[in-house]
XYZ file of C-alpha atoms in Angstrom:
172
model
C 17.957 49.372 -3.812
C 14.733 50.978 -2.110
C 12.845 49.286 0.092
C 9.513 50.482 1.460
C 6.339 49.185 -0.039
C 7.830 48.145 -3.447
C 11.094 47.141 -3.828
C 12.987 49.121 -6.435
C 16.200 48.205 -7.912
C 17.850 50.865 -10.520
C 19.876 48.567 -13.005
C 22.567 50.295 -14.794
C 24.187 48.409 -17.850
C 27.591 48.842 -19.659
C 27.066 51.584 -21.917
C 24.918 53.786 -19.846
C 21.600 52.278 -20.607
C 19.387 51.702 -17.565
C 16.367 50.718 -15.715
C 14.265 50.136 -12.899
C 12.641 47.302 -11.665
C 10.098 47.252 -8.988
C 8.680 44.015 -7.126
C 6.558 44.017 -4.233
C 8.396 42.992 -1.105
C 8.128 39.447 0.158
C 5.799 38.492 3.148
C 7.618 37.648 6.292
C 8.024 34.656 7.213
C 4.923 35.191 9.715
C 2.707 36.808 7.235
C 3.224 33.353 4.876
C 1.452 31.837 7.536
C -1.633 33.728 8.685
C -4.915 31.916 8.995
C -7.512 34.040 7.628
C -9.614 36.076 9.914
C -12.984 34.237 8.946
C -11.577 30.828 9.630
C -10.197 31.872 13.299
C -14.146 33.331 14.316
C -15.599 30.078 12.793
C -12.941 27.900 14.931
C -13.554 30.246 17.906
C -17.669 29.885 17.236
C -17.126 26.168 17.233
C -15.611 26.483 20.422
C -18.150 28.532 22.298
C -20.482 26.393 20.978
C -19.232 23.279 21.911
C -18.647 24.628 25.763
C -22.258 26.438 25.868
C -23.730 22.386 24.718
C -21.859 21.028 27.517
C -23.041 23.000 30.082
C -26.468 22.805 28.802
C -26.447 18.999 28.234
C -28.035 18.200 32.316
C -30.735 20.408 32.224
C -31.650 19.652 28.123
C -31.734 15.529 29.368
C -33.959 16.629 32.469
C -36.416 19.713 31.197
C -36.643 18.696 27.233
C -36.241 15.228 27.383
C -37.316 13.953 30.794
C -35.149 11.753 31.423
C -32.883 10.926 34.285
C -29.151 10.566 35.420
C -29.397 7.315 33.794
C -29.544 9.111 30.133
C -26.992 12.018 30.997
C -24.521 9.164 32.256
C -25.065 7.320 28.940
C -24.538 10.305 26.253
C -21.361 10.638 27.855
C -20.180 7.460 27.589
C -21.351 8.161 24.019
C -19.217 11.380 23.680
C -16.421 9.279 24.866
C -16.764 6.789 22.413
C -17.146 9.336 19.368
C -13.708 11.108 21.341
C -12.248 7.828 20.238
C -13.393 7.163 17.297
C -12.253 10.730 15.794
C -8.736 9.762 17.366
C -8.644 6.753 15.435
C -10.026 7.780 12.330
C -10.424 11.669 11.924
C -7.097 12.308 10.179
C -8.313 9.172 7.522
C -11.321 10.479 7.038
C -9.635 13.715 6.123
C -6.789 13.178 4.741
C -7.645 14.916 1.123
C -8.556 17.964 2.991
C -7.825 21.114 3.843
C -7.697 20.984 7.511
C -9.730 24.475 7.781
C -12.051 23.088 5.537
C -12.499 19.832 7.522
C -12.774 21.726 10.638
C -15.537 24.071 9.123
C -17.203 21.066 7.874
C -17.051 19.417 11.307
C -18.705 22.663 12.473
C -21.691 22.341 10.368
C -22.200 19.058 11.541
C -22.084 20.032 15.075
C -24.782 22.926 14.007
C -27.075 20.170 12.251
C -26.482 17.642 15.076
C -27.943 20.735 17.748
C -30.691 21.650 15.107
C -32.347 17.907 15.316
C -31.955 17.732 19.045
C -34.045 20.824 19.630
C -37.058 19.392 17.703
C -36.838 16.354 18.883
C -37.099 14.217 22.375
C -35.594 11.016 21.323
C -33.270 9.636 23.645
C -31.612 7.583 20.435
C -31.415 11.162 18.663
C -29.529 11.996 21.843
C -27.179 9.523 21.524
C -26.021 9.939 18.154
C -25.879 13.987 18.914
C -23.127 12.807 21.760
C -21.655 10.730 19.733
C -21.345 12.913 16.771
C -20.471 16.182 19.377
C -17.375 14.013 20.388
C -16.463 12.544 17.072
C -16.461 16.790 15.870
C -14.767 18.536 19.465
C -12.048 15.576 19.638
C -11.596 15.777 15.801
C -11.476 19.689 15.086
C -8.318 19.280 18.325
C -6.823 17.008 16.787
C -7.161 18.675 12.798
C -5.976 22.399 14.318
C -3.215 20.913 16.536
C -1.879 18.654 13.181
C -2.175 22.233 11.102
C -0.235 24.127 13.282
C 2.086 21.358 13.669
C 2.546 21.392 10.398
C 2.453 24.854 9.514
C 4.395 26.129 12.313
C 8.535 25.743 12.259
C 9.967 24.093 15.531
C 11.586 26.267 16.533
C 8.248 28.529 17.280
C 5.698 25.876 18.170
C 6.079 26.351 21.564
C 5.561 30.233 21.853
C 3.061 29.811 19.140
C 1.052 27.312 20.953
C 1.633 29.649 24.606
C -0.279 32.262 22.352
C -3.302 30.272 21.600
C -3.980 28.651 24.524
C -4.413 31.866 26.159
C -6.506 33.192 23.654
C -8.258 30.470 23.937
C -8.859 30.832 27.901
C -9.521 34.682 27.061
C -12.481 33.839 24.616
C -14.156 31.305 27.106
């Protein structure tokens, strides 16, 4: 038995005969579970981008829209509500999907949603963009933390979850 990149196993029967068989080795058991590298930049794009529109949100209602406190105030009261809504319902909605591909798809929404708001100055636009923008952050949470959850074994969750919060505080 050989093990490097192959595994080779020389087989020697009664008789004399023999052979060789060669497999590739198994993954480890931490290879099995690798995202893919284009998912993790999309998740982590999502995430910058959902930061950068909340720190831009006061001077977008006051400069683009010219509005007051009055309509900051209210879009997030609106976020809030779309924050609960995507608790309630996010994992329904998705339930016959791929989590990375729910999360991607919550993504281009968000994109979309930031698209109409910078050709437009409706205040109801507004609205549905915060409501949407919390429906998306609070359900892309709630999707990743359910796929690691379930694609993580107990007994590493913890350390696992250590490791991406602080990559997560690295990238902001």
């Amino acid at each position: 038995l050989l093990k490097q990149r192959q595994i080779s196993v020389a087989i020697r029967f009664r008789g004399g005969a023999t052979t060789t068989l060669t497999l590739p080795r198994p993954l480890l058991p931490y290879e099995s579970r690798v995202t893919q590298p284009d998912v993790i930049r999309l998740i982590d794009q999502l995430a910058v981008l959902v930061v950068e529109a909340t720190l831009l949100m006061a001077p977008y209602v006051s400069s683009h829209l010219g509005q007051g406190a009055d309509v900051f105030a209210s879009a997030e009261i609106c976020y809030s509500l779309g924050a609960v809504l995507a608790g309630v319902a996010i994992n329904r909605v998705f339930r016959n999907t791929h989590a990375v591909k729910a999360i991607i798809i919550l993504m281009v929404v968000t994109v979309a949603g930031l698209y109409l708001c910078t050709f437009t100055k409706s205040t109801i636009y507004f609205y549905l963009f915060s409501i949407v923008i919390g429906i998306t952050n609070a359900g892309t949470r709630i999707l990743r933390v359910t796929y690691l959850f379930n694609h993580i074994p107990n007994d590493v969750i913890g350390r696992a979850s250590s490791v991406y919060n602080v990559l997560n505080i690295l990238l902001r």
